[in-house]
Short mmCIF file of C-alpha atoms and ligand atoms in Angstrom, two decimals:
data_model
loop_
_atom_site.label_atom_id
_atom_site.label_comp_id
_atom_site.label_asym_id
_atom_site.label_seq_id
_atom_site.Cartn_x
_atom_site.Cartn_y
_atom_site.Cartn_z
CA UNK A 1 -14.76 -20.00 -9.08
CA UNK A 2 -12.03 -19.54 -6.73
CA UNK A 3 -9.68 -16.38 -6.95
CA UNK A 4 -6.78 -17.50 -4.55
CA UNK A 5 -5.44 -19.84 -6.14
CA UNK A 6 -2.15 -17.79 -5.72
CA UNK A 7 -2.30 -16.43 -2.62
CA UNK A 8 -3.44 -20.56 -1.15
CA UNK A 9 -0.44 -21.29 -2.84
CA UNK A 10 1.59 -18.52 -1.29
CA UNK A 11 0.16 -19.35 2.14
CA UNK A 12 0.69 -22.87 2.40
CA UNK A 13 4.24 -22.70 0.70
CA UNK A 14 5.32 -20.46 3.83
CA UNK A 15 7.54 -22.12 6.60
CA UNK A 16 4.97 -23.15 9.32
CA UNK A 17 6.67 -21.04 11.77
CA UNK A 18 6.31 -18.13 9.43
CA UNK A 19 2.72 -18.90 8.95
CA UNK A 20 2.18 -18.80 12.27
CA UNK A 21 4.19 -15.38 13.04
CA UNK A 22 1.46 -13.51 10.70
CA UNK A 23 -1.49 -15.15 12.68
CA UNK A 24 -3.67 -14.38 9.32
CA UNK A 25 -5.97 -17.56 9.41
CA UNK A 26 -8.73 -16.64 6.69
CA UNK A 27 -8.47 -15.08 3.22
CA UNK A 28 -11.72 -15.00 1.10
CA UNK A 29 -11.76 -13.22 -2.30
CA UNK A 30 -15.02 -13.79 -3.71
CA UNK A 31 -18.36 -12.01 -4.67
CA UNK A 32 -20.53 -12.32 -1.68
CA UNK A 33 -17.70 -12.75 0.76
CA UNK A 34 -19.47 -10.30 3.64
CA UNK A 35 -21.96 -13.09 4.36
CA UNK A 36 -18.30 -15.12 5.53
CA UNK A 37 -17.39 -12.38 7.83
CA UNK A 38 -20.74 -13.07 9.91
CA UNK A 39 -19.67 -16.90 10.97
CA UNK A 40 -15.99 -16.45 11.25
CA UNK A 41 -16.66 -13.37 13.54
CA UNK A 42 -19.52 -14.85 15.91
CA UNK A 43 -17.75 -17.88 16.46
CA UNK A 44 -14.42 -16.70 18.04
CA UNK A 45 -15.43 -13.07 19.44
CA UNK A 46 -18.24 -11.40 21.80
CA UNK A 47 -17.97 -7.42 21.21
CA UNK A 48 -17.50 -6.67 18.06
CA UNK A 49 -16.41 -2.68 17.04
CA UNK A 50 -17.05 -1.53 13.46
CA UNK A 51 -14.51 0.94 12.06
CA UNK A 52 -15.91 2.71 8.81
CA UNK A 53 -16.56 6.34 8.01
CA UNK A 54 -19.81 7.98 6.01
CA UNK A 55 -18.85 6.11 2.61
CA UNK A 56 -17.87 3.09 3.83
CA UNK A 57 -20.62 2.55 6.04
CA UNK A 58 -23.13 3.14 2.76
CA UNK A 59 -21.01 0.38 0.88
CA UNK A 60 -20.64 -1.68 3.28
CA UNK A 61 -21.03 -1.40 6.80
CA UNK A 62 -24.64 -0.86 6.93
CA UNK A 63 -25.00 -4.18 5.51
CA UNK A 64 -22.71 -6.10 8.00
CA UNK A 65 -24.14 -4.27 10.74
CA UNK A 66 -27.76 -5.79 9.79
CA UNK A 67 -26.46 -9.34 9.37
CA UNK A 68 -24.45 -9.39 12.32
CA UNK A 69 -27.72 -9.05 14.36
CA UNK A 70 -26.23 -8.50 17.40
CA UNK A 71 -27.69 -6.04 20.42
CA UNK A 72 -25.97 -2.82 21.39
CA UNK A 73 -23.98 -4.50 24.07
CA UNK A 74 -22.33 -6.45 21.63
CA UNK A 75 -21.95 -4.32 18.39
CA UNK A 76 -20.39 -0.80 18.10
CA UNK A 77 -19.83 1.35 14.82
CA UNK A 78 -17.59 3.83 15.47
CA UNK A 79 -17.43 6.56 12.71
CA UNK A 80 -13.94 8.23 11.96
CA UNK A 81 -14.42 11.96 11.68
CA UNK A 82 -13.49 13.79 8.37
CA UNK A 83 -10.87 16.63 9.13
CA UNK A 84 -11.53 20.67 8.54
CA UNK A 85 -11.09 19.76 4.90
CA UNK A 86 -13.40 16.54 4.58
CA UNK A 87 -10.45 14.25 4.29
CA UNK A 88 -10.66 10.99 6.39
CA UNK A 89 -6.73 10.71 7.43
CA UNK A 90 -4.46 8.50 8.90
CA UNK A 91 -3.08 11.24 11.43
CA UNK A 92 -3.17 11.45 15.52
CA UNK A 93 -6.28 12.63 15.59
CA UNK A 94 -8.02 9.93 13.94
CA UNK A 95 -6.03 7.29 15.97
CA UNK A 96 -6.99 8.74 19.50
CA UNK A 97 -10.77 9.05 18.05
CA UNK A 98 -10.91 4.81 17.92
CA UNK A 99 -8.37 4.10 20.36
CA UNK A 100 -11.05 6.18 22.77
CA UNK A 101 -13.76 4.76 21.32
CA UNK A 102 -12.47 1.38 21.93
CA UNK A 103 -11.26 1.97 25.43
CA UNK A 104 -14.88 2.92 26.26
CA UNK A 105 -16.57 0.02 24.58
CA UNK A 106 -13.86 -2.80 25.25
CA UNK A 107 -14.48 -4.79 21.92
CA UNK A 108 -12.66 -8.58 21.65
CA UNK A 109 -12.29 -7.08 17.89
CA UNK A 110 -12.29 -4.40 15.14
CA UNK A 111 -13.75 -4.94 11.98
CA UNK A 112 -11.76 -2.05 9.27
CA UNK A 113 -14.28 -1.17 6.29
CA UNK A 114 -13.10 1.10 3.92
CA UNK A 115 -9.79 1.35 2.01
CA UNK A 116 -6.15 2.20 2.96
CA UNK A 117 -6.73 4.81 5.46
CA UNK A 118 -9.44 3.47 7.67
CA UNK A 119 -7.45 -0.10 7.21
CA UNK A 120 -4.36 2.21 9.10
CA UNK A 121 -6.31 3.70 11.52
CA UNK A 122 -7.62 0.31 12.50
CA UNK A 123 -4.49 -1.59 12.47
CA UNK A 124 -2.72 1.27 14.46
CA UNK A 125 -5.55 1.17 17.43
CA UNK A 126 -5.40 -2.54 17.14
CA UNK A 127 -1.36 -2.37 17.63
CA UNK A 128 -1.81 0.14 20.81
CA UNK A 129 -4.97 -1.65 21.92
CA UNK A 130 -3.37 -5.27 22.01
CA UNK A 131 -6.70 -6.70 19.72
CA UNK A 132 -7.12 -7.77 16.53
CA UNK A 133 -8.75 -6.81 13.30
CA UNK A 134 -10.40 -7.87 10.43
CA UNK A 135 -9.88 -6.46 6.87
CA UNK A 136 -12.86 -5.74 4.85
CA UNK A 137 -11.98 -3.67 1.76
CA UNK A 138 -14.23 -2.00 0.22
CA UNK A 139 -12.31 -0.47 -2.70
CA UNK A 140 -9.44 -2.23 -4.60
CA UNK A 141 -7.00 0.37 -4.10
CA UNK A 142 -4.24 -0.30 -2.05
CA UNK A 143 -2.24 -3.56 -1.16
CA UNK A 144 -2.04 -2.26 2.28
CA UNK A 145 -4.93 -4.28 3.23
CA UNK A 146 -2.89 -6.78 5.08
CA UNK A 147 0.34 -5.33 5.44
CA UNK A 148 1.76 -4.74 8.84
CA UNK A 149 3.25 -1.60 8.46
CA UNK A 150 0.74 1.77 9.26
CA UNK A 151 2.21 4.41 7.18
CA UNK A 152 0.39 7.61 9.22
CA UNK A 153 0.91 10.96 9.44
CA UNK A 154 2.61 11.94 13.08
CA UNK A 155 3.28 15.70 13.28
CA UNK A 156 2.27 16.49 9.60
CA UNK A 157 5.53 14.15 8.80
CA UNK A 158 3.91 10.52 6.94
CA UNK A 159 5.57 7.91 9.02
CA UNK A 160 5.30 3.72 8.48
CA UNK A 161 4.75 2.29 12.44
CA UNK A 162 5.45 -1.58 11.76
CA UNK A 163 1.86 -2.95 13.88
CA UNK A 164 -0.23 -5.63 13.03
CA UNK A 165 -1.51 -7.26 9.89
CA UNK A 166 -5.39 -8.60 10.32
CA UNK A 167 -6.58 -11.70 11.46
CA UNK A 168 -9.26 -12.01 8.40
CA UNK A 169 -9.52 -10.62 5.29
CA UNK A 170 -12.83 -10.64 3.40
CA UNK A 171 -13.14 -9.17 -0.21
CA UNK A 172 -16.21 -9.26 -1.42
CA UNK A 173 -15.98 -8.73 -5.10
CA UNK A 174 -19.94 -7.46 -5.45
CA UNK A 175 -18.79 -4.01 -3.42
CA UNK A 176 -15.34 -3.88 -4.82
CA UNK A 177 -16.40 -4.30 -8.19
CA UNK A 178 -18.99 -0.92 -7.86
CA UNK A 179 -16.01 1.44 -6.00
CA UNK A 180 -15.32 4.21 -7.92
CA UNK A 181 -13.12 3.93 -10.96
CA UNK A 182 -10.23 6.05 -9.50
CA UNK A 183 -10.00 3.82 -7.03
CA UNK A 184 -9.63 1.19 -9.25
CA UNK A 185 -6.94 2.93 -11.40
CA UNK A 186 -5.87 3.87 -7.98
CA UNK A 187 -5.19 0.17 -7.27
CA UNK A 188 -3.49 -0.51 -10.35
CA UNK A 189 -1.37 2.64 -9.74
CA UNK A 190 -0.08 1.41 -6.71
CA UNK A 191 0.91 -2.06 -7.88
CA UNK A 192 2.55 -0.46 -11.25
CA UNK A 193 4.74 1.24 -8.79
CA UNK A 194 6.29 -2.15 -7.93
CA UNK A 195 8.62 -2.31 -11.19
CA UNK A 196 10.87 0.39 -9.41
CA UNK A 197 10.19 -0.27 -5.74
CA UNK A 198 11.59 -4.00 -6.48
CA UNK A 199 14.23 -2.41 -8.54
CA UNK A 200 15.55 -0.45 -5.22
CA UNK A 201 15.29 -3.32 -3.01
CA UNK A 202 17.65 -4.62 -5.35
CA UNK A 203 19.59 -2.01 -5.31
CA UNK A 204 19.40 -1.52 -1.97
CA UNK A 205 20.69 -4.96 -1.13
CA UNK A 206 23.53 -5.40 -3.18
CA UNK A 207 24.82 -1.28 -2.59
CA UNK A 208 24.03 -0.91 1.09
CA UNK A 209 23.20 -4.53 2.37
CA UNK A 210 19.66 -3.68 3.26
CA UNK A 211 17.74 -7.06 4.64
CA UNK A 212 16.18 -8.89 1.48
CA UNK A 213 14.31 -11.86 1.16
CA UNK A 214 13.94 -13.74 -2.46
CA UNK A 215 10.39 -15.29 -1.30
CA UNK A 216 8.74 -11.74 -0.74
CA UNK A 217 10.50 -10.36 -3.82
CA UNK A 218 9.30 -13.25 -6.32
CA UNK A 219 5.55 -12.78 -4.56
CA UNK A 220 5.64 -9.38 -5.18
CA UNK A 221 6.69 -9.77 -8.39
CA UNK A 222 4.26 -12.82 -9.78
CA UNK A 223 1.29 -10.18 -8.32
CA UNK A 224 2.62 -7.23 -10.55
CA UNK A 225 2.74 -9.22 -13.77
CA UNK A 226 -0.25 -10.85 -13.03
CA UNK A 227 -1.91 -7.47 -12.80
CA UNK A 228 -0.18 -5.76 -15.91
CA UNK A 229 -1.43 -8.96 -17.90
CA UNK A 230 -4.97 -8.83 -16.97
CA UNK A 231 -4.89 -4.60 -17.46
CA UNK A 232 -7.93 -5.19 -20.12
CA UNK A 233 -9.89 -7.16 -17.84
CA UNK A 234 -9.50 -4.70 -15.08
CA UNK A 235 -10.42 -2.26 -17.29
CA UNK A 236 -13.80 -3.35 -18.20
CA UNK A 237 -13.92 -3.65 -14.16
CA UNK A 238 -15.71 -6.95 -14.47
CA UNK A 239 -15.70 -9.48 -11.47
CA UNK A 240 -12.62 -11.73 -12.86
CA UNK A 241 -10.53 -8.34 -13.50
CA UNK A 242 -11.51 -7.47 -9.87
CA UNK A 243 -10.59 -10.23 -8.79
CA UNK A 244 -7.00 -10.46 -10.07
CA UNK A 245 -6.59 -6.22 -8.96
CA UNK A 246 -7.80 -7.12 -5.77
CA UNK A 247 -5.55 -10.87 -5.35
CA UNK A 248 -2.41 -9.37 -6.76
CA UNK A 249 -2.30 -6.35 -3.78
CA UNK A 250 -3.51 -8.49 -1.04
CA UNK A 251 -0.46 -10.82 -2.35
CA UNK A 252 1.52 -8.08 -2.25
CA UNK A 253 0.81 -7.12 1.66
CA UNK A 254 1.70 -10.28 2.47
CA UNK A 255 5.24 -10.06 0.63
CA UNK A 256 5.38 -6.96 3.26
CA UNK A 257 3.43 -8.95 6.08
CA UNK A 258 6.37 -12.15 5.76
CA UNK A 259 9.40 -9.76 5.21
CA UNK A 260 7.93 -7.45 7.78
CA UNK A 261 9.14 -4.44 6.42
CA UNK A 262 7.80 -2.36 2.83
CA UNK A 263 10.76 -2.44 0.78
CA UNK A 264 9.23 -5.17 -1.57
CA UNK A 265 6.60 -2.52 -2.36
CA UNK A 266 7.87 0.93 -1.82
CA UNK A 267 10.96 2.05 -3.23
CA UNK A 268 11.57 6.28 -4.09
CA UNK A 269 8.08 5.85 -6.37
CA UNK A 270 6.51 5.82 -2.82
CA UNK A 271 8.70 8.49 -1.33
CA UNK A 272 7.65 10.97 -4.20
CA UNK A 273 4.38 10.23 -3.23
CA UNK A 274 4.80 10.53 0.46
CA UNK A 275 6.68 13.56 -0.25
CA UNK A 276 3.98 15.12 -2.02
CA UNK A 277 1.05 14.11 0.18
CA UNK A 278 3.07 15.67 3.34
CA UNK A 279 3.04 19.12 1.01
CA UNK A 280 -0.87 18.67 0.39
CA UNK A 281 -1.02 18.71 4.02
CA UNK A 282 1.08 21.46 5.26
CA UNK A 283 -0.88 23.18 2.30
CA UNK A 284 -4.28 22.37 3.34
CA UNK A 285 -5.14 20.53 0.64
CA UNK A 286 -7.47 17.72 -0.14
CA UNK A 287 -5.68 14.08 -0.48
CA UNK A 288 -5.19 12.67 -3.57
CA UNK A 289 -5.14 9.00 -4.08
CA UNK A 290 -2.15 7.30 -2.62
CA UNK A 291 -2.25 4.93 -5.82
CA UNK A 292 -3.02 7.63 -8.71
CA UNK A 293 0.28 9.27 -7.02
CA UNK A 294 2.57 6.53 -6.88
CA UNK A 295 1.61 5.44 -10.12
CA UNK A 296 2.91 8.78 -11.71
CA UNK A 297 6.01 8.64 -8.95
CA UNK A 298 6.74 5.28 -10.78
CA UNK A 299 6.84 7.18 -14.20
CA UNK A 300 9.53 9.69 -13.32
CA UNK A 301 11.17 7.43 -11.29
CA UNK A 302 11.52 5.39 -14.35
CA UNK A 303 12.31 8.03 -16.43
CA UNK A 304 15.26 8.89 -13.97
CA UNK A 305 16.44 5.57 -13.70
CA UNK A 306 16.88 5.11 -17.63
CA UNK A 307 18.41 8.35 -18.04
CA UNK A 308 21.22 7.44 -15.42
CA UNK A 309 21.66 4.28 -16.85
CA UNK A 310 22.54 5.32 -20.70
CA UNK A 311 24.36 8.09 -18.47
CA UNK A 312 26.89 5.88 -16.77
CA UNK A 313 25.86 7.24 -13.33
CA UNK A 314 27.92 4.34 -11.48
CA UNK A 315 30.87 5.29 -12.79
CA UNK A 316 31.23 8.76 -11.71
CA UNK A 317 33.83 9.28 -9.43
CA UNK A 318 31.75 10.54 -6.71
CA UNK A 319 29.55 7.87 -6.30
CA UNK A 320 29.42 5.35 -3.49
CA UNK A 321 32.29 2.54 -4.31
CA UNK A 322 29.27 0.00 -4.05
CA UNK A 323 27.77 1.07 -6.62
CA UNK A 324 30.89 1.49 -8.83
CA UNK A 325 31.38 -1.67 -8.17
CA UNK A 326 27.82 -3.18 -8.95
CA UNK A 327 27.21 -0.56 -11.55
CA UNK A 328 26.79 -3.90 -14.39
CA UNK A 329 24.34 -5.62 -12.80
CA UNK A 330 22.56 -2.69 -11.39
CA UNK A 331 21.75 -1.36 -15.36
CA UNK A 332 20.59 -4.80 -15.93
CA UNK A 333 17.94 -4.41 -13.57
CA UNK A 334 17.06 -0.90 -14.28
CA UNK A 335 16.63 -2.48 -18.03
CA UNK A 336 13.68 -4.21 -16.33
CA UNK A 337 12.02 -1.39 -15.31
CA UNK A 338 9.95 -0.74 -18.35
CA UNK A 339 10.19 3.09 -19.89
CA UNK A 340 7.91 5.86 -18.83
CA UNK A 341 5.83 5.66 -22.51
CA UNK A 342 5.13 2.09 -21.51
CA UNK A 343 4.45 2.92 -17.94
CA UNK A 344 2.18 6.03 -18.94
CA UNK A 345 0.28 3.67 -21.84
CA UNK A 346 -0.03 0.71 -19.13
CA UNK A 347 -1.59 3.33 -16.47
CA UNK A 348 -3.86 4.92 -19.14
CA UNK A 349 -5.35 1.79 -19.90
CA UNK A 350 -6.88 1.57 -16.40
CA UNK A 351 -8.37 5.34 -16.41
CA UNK A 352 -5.64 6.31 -14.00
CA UNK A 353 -3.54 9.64 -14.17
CA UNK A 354 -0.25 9.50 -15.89
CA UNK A 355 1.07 12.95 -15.95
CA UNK A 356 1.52 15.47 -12.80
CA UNK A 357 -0.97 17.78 -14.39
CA UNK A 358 -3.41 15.11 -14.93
CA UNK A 359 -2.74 14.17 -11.56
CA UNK A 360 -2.75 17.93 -9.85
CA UNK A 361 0.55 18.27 -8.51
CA UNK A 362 2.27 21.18 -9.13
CA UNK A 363 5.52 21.24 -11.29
CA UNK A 364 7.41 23.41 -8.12
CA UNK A 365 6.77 20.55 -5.90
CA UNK A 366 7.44 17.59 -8.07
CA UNK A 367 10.69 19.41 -8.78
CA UNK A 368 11.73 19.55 -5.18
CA UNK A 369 10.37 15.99 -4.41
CA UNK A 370 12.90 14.59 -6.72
CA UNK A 371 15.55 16.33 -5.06
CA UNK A 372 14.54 15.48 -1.23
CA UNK A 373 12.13 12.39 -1.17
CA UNK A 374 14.98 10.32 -0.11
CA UNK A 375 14.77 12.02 2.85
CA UNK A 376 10.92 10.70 3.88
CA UNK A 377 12.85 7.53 4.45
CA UNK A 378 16.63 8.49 5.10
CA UNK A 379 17.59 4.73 6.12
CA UNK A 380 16.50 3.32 3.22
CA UNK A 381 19.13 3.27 0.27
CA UNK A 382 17.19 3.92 -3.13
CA UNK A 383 18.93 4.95 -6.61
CA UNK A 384 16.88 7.99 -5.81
CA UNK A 385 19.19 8.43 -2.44
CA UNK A 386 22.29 7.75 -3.97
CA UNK A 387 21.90 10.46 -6.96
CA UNK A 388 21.04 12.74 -4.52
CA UNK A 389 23.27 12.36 -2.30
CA UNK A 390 26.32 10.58 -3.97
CA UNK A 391 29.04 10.17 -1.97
CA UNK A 392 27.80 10.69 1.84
CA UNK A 393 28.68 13.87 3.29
N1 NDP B 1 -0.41 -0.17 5.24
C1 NDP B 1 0.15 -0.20 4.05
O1 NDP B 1 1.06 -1.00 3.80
C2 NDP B 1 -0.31 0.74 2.99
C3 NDP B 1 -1.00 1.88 3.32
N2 NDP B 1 -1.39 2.76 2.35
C4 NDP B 1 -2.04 4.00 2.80
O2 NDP B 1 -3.39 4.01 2.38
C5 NDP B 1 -3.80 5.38 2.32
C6 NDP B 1 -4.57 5.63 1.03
O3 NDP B 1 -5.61 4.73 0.88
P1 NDP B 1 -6.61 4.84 -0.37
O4 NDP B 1 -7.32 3.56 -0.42
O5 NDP B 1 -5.90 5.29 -1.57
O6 NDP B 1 -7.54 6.05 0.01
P2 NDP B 1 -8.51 6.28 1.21
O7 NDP B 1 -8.60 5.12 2.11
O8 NDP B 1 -8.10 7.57 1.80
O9 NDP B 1 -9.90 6.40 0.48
C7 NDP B 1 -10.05 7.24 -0.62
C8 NDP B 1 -11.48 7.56 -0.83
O10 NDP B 1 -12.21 6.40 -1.21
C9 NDP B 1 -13.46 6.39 -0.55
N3 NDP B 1 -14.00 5.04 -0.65
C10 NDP B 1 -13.48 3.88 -0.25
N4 NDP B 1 -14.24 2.85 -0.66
C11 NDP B 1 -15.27 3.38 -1.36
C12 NDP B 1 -16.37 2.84 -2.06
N5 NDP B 1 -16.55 1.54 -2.18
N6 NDP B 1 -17.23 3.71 -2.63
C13 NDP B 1 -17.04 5.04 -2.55
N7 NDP B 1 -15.99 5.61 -1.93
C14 NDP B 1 -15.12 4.78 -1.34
C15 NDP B 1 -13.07 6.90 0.76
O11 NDP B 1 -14.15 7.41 1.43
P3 NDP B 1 -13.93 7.95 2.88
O12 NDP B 1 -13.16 9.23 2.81
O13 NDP B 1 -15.27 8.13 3.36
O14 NDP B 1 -13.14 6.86 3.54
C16 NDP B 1 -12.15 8.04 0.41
O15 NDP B 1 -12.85 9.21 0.06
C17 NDP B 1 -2.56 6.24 2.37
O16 NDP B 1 -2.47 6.85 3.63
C18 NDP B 1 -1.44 5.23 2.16
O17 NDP B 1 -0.23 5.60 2.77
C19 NDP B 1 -1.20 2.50 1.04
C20 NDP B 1 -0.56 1.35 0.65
C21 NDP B 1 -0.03 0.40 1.59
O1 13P B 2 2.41 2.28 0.58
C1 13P B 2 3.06 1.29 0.82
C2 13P B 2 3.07 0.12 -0.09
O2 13P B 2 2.22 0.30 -1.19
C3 13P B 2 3.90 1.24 2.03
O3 13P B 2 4.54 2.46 2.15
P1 13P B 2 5.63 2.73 3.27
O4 13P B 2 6.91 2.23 2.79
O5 13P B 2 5.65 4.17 3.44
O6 13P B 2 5.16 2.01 4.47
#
């Protein structure tokens, strides 16, 4: 059964020029779909360099390792080192690690296995490296598989480099189907988080004429209904719910990969969550799923976004004339967004967190998020940005 019927659709209904500008020639969603990686990769490269870490070399790269069959000359697994707290990040450190690594070995390729952070770590070495990579997933909890943009951490501050988007991507629905469940909530978490990230763009667009693009926005949009529809299914975390988790955020990434940019998928639902996982770090604390925290984001932010509608926030006086002016249609969108209850029940469903307790984030720091996430991504123009800031000063 094939699980791309969406995402064939999406690829062959882009512009050929566009097509060619992402240079992504192979998409396989499927149970089994390591085995592909083996032809596709010894028939255009010579030296091939395995990025995983301890988990992701269990789950997976162990395996491809084997059937590759290559000698040492030609195969290299490089291991990215957990930091003094046992978190695998997408900081300096871990870039230099593989960009070194590479520089000794000289791959023709990198292989990423492992979910969104060793997918940014690969992408970014790729980008300073001038080679490609492949995408292996091995947990359905991000849609940054195939994005282009590397959201890292530079200097403790989190920080999306635009890069490069793979060459390849390979889901194999036997290991994504057996990743843990938070990661699979995690997954859902992050594509819940659409309904308001769209809902900025939006807003962003008609209040502070960001760049917009209907194509990526309707993409973006078909995966995130798609995915609320089939919630039951990717509850019982059988191979068809799987498979629609997993198709609806690699369609996503390539709303990002085509526009080039996030805004289709990260609106002030994402900057909460940056906002919060730059505190974790100053704090020395462990990570918490980028997903299970934007899903939550997405709650508040809805819950903000509803109560500024019924509140007539766009027609205070000290708010930006564009949005005085747009204030009609701009309620008419935010009476998409569905309400936090719905948002919390849809969530729930999945086994994700929908609270900040459940989550672990203290009530301090989701306080001051709300007042100062704008700021993790000043040039974008969110609802978020403009109640906090109203009228520029
Ligand atoms: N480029 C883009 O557009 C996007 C990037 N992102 C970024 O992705 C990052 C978060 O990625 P996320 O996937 O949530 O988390 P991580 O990649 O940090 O992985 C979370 C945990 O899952 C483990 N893991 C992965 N697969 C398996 C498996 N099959 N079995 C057991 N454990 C597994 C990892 O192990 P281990 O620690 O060993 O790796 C890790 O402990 C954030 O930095 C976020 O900003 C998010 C969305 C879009
Ligand atoms: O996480 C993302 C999409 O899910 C992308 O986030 P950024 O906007 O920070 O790059």
């Amino acid at each position: 059964m094939s699980y791309t019927a969406d995402i064939d659709s999406i690829m062959n209904g882009l512009a050929p020029e566009l097509r060619a500008s992402i240079g992504m020639d192979t998409i396989v969603v499927e149970a089994g779909a390591l085995k592909k990686v083996v032809p596709y990769v010894l028939q255009r490269y010579q030296h091939v360099m395995l990025v995983v870490d301890e988990h992701t070399y269990k789950v997976a790269g162990k395996k491809l390792e084997s059937e590759l069959n290559l000698d040492a000359r030609s195969l290299h697994t490089v291991f990215i080192s957990p930091n003094a707290i046992e978190d695998v990040v997408a900081d300096e450190q871990s870039i230099v690690e593989l960009v070194l690594a590479a520089k000794q070995f000289q791959p023709d390729i990198l292989i990423a296995l492992g979910s969104g952070t060793l997918h940014d770590i690969t992408r970014m070495a790729g980008f300073i490296l001038n080679l490609p990579f492949i995408s292996v997933p091995t947990a359905p909890s991000v849609d940054g598989f195939n994005s282009k943009g590397a959201p890292v951490i530079l200097r403790g501050e989190k920080k999306t480099i635009v890069s490069i988007g793979p060459v390849a991507v390979f889901a194999d629905l036997d290991i994504l189907r057996k990743a843990p469940r938070e990661l699979i909530a995690a997954g859902f978490g992050d594509i819940v988080g659409k309904f308001t990230s769209l809902f900025d763009w939006k807003f962003g667009q008609l209040t502070n004429q960001e760049p917009y693009m209907e194509q990526a926005y309707l993409i973006t949009k078909n995966a995130l209904d798609k995915c609320v529809k089939a919630a039951d299914l990717i509850e019982l975390g059988d191979q068809e719910g799987i498979a629609y988790l997993i198709s609806g955020l690699i369609e996503s990434g390539i709303a990002m990969l085509i526009f080039g940019k996030s805004h289709p998928a990260s609106g002030a639902e994402h900057h909460l969550s940056h906002y919060w996982e730059m505190d974790f770090i100053k704090q020395g604390r462990k990570q918490l799923l980028h997903g299970a925290k934007v899903g939550v984001a997405c709650t508040i932010i809805a819950e903000l976004y509803h109560r500024l509608a019924e509140e007539e926030f766009g027609l205070q006086s000290d708010v930006r004339e564009s949005v005085r002016v747009n204030w009609e249609e701009i309620k008419q969108h935010i009476a998409e967004i569905p309400s936090a209850a719905e948002l919390r029940a849809m969530i729930a469903k999945v086994g994700g967190p929908t609270t900040i307790e459940e989550l672990g984030v203290p009530s301090e720091l989701a306080e001051t998020a709300l007042k100062y996430a704008h700021l993790v991504r000043p040039e974008r123009y969110t609802l978020l940005h403009a109640y906090n800031t109203k009228v520029e000063q």
